[in-house]
Coordinates of C-alpha atoms in Angstrom, one line a residue:
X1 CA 0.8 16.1 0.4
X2 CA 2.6 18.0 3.5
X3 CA 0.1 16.3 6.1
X4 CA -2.5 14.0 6.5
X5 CA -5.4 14.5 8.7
X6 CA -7.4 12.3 10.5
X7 CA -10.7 12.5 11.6
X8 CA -9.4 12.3 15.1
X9 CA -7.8 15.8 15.3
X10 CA -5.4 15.1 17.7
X11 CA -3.1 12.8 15.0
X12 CA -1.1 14.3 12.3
X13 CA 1.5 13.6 10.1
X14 CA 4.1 16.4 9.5
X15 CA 6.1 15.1 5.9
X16 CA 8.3 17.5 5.7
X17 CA 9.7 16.6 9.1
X18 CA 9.2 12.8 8.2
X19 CA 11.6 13.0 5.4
X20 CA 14.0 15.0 6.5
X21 CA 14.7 12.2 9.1
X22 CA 14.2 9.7 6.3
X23 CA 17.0 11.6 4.4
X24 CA 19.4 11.9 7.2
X25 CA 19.3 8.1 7.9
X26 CA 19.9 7.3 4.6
X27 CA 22.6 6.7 2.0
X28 CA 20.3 7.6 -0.8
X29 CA 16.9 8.6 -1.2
X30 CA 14.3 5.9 -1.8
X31 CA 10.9 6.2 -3.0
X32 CA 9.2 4.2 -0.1
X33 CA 8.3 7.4 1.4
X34 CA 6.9 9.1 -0.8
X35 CA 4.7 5.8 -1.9
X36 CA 3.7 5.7 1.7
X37 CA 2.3 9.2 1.2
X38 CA 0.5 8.3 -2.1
X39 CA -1.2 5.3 -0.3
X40 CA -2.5 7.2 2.5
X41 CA -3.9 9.7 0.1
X42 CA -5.5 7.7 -2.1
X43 CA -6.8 5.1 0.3
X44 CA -8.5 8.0 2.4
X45 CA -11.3 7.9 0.3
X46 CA -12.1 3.9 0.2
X47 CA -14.1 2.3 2.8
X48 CA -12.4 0.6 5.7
X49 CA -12.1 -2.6 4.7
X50 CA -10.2 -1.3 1.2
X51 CA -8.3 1.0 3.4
X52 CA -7.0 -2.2 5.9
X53 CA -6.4 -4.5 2.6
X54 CA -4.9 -1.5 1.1
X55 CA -1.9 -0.5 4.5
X56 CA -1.5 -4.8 4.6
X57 CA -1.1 -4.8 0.5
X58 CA 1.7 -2.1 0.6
X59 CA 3.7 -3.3 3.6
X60 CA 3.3 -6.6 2.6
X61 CA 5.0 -5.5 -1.1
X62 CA 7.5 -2.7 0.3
X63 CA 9.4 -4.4 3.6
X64 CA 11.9 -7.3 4.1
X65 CA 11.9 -8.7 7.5
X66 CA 15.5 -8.9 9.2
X67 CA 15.8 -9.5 12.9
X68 CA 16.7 -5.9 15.6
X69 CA 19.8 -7.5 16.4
X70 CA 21.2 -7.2 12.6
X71 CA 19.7 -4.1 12.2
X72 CA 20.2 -2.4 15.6
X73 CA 22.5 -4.6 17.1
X74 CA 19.9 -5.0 20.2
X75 CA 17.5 -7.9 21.3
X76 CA 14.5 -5.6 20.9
X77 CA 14.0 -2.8 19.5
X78 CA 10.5 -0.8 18.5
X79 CA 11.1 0.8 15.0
X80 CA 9.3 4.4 14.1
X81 CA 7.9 4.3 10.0
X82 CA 10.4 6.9 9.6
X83 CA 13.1 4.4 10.7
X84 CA 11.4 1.1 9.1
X85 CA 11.2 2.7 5.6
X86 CA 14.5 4.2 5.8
X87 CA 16.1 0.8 6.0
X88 CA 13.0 -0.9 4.1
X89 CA 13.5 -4.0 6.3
X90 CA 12.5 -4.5 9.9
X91 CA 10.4 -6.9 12.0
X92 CA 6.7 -7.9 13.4
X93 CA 6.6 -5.2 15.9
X94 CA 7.5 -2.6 13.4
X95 CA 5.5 -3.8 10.8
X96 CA 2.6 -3.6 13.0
X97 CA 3.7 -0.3 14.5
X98 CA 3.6 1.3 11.1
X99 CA 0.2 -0.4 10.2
X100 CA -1.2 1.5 13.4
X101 CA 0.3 4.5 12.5
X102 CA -1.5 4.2 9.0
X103 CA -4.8 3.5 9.6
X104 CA -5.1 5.9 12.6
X105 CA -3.8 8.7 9.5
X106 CA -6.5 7.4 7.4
X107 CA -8.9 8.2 10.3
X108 CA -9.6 5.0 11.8
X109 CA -10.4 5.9 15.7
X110 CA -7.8 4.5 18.2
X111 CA -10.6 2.7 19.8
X112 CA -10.7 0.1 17.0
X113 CA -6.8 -0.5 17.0
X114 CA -4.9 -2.5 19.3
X115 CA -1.2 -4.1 19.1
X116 CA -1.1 -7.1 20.5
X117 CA 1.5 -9.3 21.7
X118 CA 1.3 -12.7 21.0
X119 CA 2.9 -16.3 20.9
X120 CA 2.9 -17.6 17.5
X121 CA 2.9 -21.5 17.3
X122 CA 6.0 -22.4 16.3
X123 CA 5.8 -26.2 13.9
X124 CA 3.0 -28.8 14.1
X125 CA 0.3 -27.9 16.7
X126 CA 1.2 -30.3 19.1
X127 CA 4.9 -29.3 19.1
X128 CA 4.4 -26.6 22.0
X129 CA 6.7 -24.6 20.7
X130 CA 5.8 -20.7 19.8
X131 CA 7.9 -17.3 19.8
X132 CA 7.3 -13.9 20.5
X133 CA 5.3 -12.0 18.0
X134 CA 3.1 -8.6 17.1
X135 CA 0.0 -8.2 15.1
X136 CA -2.4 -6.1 14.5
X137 CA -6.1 -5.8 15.5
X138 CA -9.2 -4.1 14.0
X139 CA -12.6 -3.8 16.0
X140 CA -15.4 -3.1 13.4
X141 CA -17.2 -1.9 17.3
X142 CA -16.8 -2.7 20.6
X143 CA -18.2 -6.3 20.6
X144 CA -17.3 -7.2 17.1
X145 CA -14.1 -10.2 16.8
X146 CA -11.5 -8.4 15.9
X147 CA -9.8 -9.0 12.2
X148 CA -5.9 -9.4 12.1
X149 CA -3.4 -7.6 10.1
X150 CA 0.1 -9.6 10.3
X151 CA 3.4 -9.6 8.4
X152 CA 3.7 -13.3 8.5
X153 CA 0.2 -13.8 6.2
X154 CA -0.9 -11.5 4.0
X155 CA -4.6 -12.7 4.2
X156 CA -6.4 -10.5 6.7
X157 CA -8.6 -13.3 9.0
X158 CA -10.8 -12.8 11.7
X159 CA -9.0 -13.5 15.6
X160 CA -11.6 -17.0 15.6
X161 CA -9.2 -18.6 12.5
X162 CA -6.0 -17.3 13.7
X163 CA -6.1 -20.5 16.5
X164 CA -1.6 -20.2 16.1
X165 CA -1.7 -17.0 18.2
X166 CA -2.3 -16.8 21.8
X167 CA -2.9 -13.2 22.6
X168 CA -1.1 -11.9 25.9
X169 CA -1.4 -8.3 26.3
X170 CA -2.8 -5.6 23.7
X171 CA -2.3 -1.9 23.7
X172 CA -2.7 1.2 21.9
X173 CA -2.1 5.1 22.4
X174 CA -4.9 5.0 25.0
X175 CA -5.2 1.6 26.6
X176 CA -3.7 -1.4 27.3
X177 CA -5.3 -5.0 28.5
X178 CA -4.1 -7.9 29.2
X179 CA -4.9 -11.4 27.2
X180 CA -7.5 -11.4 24.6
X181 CA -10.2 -10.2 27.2
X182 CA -11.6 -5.9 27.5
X183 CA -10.1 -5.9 30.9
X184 CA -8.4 -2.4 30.8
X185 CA -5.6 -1.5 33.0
X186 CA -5.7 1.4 34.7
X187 CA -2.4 2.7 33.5
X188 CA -1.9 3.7 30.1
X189 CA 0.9 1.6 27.2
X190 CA 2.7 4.6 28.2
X191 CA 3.0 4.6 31.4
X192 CA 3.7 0.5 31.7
X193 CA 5.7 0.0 28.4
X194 CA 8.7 1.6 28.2
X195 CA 10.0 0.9 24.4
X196 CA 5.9 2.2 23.6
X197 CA 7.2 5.4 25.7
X198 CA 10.5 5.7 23.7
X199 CA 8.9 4.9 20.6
X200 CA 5.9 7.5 20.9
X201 CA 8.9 10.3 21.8
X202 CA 10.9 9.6 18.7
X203 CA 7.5 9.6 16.4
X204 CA 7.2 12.8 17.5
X205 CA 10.5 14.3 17.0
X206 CA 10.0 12.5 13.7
X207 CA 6.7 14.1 13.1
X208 CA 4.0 11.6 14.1
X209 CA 1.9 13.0 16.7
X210 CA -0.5 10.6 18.3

Protein backbone atom coordinates (compact mmCIF):
# COMPACT_ATOMS: atom_id res chain seq x y z
CA UNK A 1 0.00 0.00 0.00
CA UNK A 2 2.99 2.66 -1.02
CA UNK A 3 0.45 4.72 -3.32
CA UNK A 4 -2.88 5.12 -4.40
CA UNK A 5 -3.78 5.90 -7.81
CA UNK A 6 -6.53 7.66 -9.21
CA UNK A 7 -8.10 7.51 -12.22
CA UNK A 8 -7.08 11.03 -12.76
CA UNK A 9 -3.32 10.45 -13.26
CA UNK A 10 -2.19 13.59 -12.27
CA UNK A 11 -3.05 12.80 -8.22
CA UNK A 12 -1.06 10.45 -6.17
CA UNK A 13 -0.40 9.62 -2.86
CA UNK A 14 3.30 8.90 -1.90
CA UNK A 15 2.91 6.89 1.94
CA UNK A 16 6.10 6.56 2.53
CA UNK A 17 6.54 10.27 2.43
CA UNK A 18 3.08 10.69 4.23
CA UNK A 19 4.26 8.91 7.23
CA UNK A 20 7.44 9.93 7.60
CA UNK A 21 5.87 13.50 8.23
CA UNK A 22 3.20 11.79 10.35
CA UNK A 23 6.17 10.31 12.42
CA UNK A 24 8.11 13.43 12.79
CA UNK A 25 5.06 15.33 14.22
CA UNK A 26 4.35 12.93 16.56
CA UNK A 27 5.07 11.69 20.06
CA UNK A 28 4.09 8.23 19.17
CA UNK A 29 2.97 6.39 16.34
CA UNK A 30 -0.81 6.10 15.93
CA UNK A 31 -2.68 3.85 13.77
CA UNK A 32 -4.89 6.51 12.00
CA UNK A 33 -2.63 6.45 9.21
CA UNK A 34 -2.30 3.42 8.33
CA UNK A 35 -6.41 2.97 8.80
CA UNK A 36 -6.58 5.78 6.41
CA UNK A 37 -4.68 3.70 3.91
CA UNK A 38 -6.80 0.53 4.47
CA UNK A 39 -10.00 2.66 3.84
CA UNK A 40 -8.86 4.06 0.62
CA UNK A 41 -7.92 0.52 -0.49
CA UNK A 42 -10.70 -1.19 0.30
CA UNK A 43 -13.21 1.48 -0.65
CA UNK A 44 -11.60 1.76 -4.21
CA UNK A 45 -13.52 -0.96 -5.34
CA UNK A 46 -17.27 0.11 -4.01
CA UNK A 47 -19.47 2.32 -6.00
CA UNK A 48 -19.48 6.07 -5.31
CA UNK A 49 -22.05 6.38 -3.13
CA UNK A 50 -20.29 3.46 -0.71
CA UNK A 51 -17.05 5.22 -1.30
CA UNK A 52 -18.58 8.96 -0.05
CA UNK A 53 -20.50 7.09 3.03
CA UNK A 54 -17.38 5.16 3.48
CA UNK A 55 -14.47 8.72 3.75
CA UNK A 56 -17.75 10.45 5.96
CA UNK A 57 -18.03 6.99 8.23
CA UNK A 58 -14.22 7.05 8.96
CA UNK A 59 -13.71 10.70 9.65
CA UNK A 60 -16.67 10.85 11.36
CA UNK A 61 -15.29 7.81 13.80
CA UNK A 62 -11.44 8.86 13.77
CA UNK A 63 -11.26 12.92 14.51
CA UNK A 64 -12.14 15.15 17.44
CA UNK A 65 -12.90 18.68 16.55
CA UNK A 66 -10.75 21.40 18.57
CA UNK A 67 -10.58 24.94 17.30
CA UNK A 68 -6.84 26.26 15.10
CA UNK A 69 -6.28 28.55 17.85
CA UNK A 70 -5.69 25.52 20.50
CA UNK A 71 -4.07 23.62 18.09
CA UNK A 72 -1.98 26.18 16.11
CA UNK A 73 -2.26 29.03 18.20
CA UNK A 74 -3.70 31.01 15.00
CA UNK A 75 -7.27 32.25 14.00
CA UNK A 76 -7.22 30.13 10.88
CA UNK A 77 -5.32 27.79 9.82
CA UNK A 78 -5.91 25.02 6.73
CA UNK A 79 -4.65 21.62 8.09
CA UNK A 80 -2.96 18.96 5.46
CA UNK A 81 -4.27 14.94 6.32
CA UNK A 82 -0.86 14.42 7.22
CA UNK A 83 -1.20 17.18 9.91
CA UNK A 84 -5.03 16.42 10.92
CA UNK A 85 -4.27 12.72 11.64
CA UNK A 86 -1.09 13.33 13.35
CA UNK A 87 -2.92 15.31 15.96
CA UNK A 88 -6.35 13.27 15.33
CA UNK A 89 -8.26 16.47 16.14
CA UNK A 90 -8.78 19.47 13.97
CA UNK A 91 -11.73 21.53 12.54
CA UNK A 92 -14.43 21.88 9.50
CA UNK A 93 -11.98 23.05 7.02
CA UNK A 94 -9.66 20.28 7.65
CA UNK A 95 -12.19 17.76 7.94
CA UNK A 96 -13.41 18.74 4.59
CA UNK A 97 -9.90 19.17 3.25
CA UNK A 98 -9.02 15.57 3.98
CA UNK A 99 -12.46 14.36 2.62
CA UNK A 100 -11.34 16.06 -0.81
CA UNK A 101 -8.22 14.65 -0.66
CA UNK A 102 -9.88 11.09 -0.26
CA UNK A 103 -12.26 10.82 -2.65
CA UNK A 104 -10.13 12.54 -5.39
CA UNK A 105 -7.50 9.21 -4.31
CA UNK A 106 -10.36 6.96 -4.76
CA UNK A 107 -10.75 8.47 -8.26
CA UNK A 108 -13.56 10.72 -8.07
CA UNK A 109 -12.76 13.53 -10.85
CA UNK A 110 -12.07 17.04 -9.42
CA UNK A 111 -14.98 18.24 -11.40
CA UNK A 112 -17.46 16.68 -9.01
CA UNK A 113 -15.68 18.12 -5.77
CA UNK A 114 -15.97 21.48 -4.48
CA UNK A 115 -15.14 23.04 -0.83
CA UNK A 116 -17.42 25.38 -0.06
CA UNK A 117 -17.54 28.03 2.38
CA UNK A 118 -20.53 28.60 4.16
CA UNK A 119 -22.46 30.33 7.03
CA UNK A 120 -23.98 27.80 9.22
CA UNK A 121 -27.16 28.96 11.10
CA UNK A 122 -26.27 29.42 14.34
CA UNK A 123 -29.75 28.65 17.07
CA UNK A 124 -33.42 28.87 16.09
CA UNK A 125 -33.96 29.92 12.41
CA UNK A 126 -35.02 33.20 13.13
CA UNK A 127 -32.09 34.04 15.45
CA UNK A 128 -29.90 35.42 12.49
CA UNK A 129 -27.07 34.34 13.84
CA UNK A 130 -24.57 31.83 11.87
CA UNK A 131 -20.59 31.30 11.86
CA UNK A 132 -18.08 30.51 9.38
CA UNK A 133 -17.99 26.97 8.26
CA UNK A 134 -16.66 24.28 5.44
CA UNK A 135 -18.26 21.38 3.82
CA UNK A 136 -18.10 19.35 1.28
CA UNK A 137 -19.86 18.92 -2.11
CA UNK A 138 -20.41 16.03 -4.60
CA UNK A 139 -21.84 16.59 -8.17
CA UNK A 140 -23.24 13.18 -9.38
CA UNK A 141 -22.78 15.57 -13.15
CA UNK A 142 -22.79 18.86 -13.98
CA UNK A 143 -26.51 19.77 -13.34
CA UNK A 144 -27.11 17.32 -10.68
CA UNK A 145 -27.80 19.15 -6.69
CA UNK A 146 -25.00 18.46 -5.17
CA UNK A 147 -24.92 16.00 -1.86
CA UNK A 148 -23.08 17.36 1.29
CA UNK A 149 -20.38 15.70 3.28
CA UNK A 150 -20.04 17.68 6.75
CA UNK A 151 -18.28 17.12 10.10
CA UNK A 152 -21.17 18.56 12.01
CA UNK A 153 -23.88 15.68 10.65
CA UNK A 154 -22.90 12.56 9.83
CA UNK A 155 -25.95 12.04 7.48
CA UNK A 156 -24.94 12.81 3.94
CA UNK A 157 -28.10 15.11 2.52
CA UNK A 158 -28.63 16.65 -0.62
CA UNK A 159 -27.72 20.86 -0.71
CA UNK A 160 -32.02 21.33 -1.16
CA UNK A 161 -32.31 19.94 2.85
CA UNK A 162 -29.31 21.54 4.07
CA UNK A 163 -31.61 25.06 4.19
CA UNK A 164 -28.87 26.08 7.73
CA UNK A 165 -26.03 26.67 5.12
CA UNK A 166 -25.74 29.65 2.90
CA UNK A 167 -23.05 28.84 0.46
CA UNK A 168 -20.59 31.83 -0.34
CA UNK A 169 -17.81 30.83 -2.39
CA UNK A 170 -16.74 27.04 -3.53
CA UNK A 171 -13.46 25.91 -4.88
CA UNK A 172 -11.39 23.06 -5.76
CA UNK A 173 -7.85 22.32 -7.29
CA UNK A 174 -9.25 23.78 -10.60
CA UNK A 175 -11.90 26.31 -9.99
CA UNK A 176 -13.40 28.50 -7.81
CA UNK A 177 -17.11 30.27 -7.92
CA UNK A 178 -18.67 32.31 -6.00
CA UNK A 179 -22.19 31.61 -4.04
CA UNK A 180 -24.05 28.44 -4.81
CA UNK A 181 -24.24 29.47 -8.58
CA UNK A 182 -21.59 27.81 -11.76
CA UNK A 183 -20.24 31.23 -12.21
CA UNK A 184 -16.43 30.39 -12.47
CA UNK A 185 -13.85 32.87 -11.82
CA UNK A 186 -11.34 33.31 -14.05
CA UNK A 187 -8.56 32.91 -11.58
CA UNK A 188 -7.91 29.67 -10.02
CA UNK A 189 -8.36 28.84 -5.64
CA UNK A 190 -4.74 29.10 -6.12
CA UNK A 191 -4.21 32.06 -7.44
CA UNK A 192 -7.12 33.98 -5.10
CA UNK A 193 -6.82 31.92 -1.86
CA UNK A 194 -3.83 32.12 -0.24
CA UNK A 195 -4.07 29.46 2.87
CA UNK A 196 -5.45 26.96 -0.48
CA UNK A 197 -1.82 28.08 -1.95
CA UNK A 198 -0.01 27.26 1.29
CA UNK A 199 -1.94 24.39 1.95
CA UNK A 200 -1.48 22.67 -1.67
CA UNK A 201 2.61 23.44 -1.08
CA UNK A 202 2.81 21.63 2.12
CA UNK A 203 0.55 18.56 0.66
CA UNK A 204 3.12 18.18 -1.62
CA UNK A 205 6.19 18.36 0.42
CA UNK A 206 3.99 15.94 2.41
CA UNK A 207 3.34 13.73 -0.57
CA UNK A 208 -0.13 14.67 -1.87
CA UNK A 209 0.12 15.77 -5.32
CA UNK A 210 -2.95 17.29 -6.77
Amino acid sequence: MQHIYAVEKAFLIDFKRFERYIGQHTAAPVPLSSNWQALLLSASSLGVSEQLSAVNTFLHQSLTYMPDSMLYGVEDYWASPAELFARQKGDCEDWAIASYISLRALGIPDAQLRLVYVRAQVGPANSGLSQAHMVLAYYPDTEAEPLILDSLIQTILPASARTDLTPVFSFNSTGLWAGSGNQKSRQSATARLSRWRDLVQRLELQGVIL
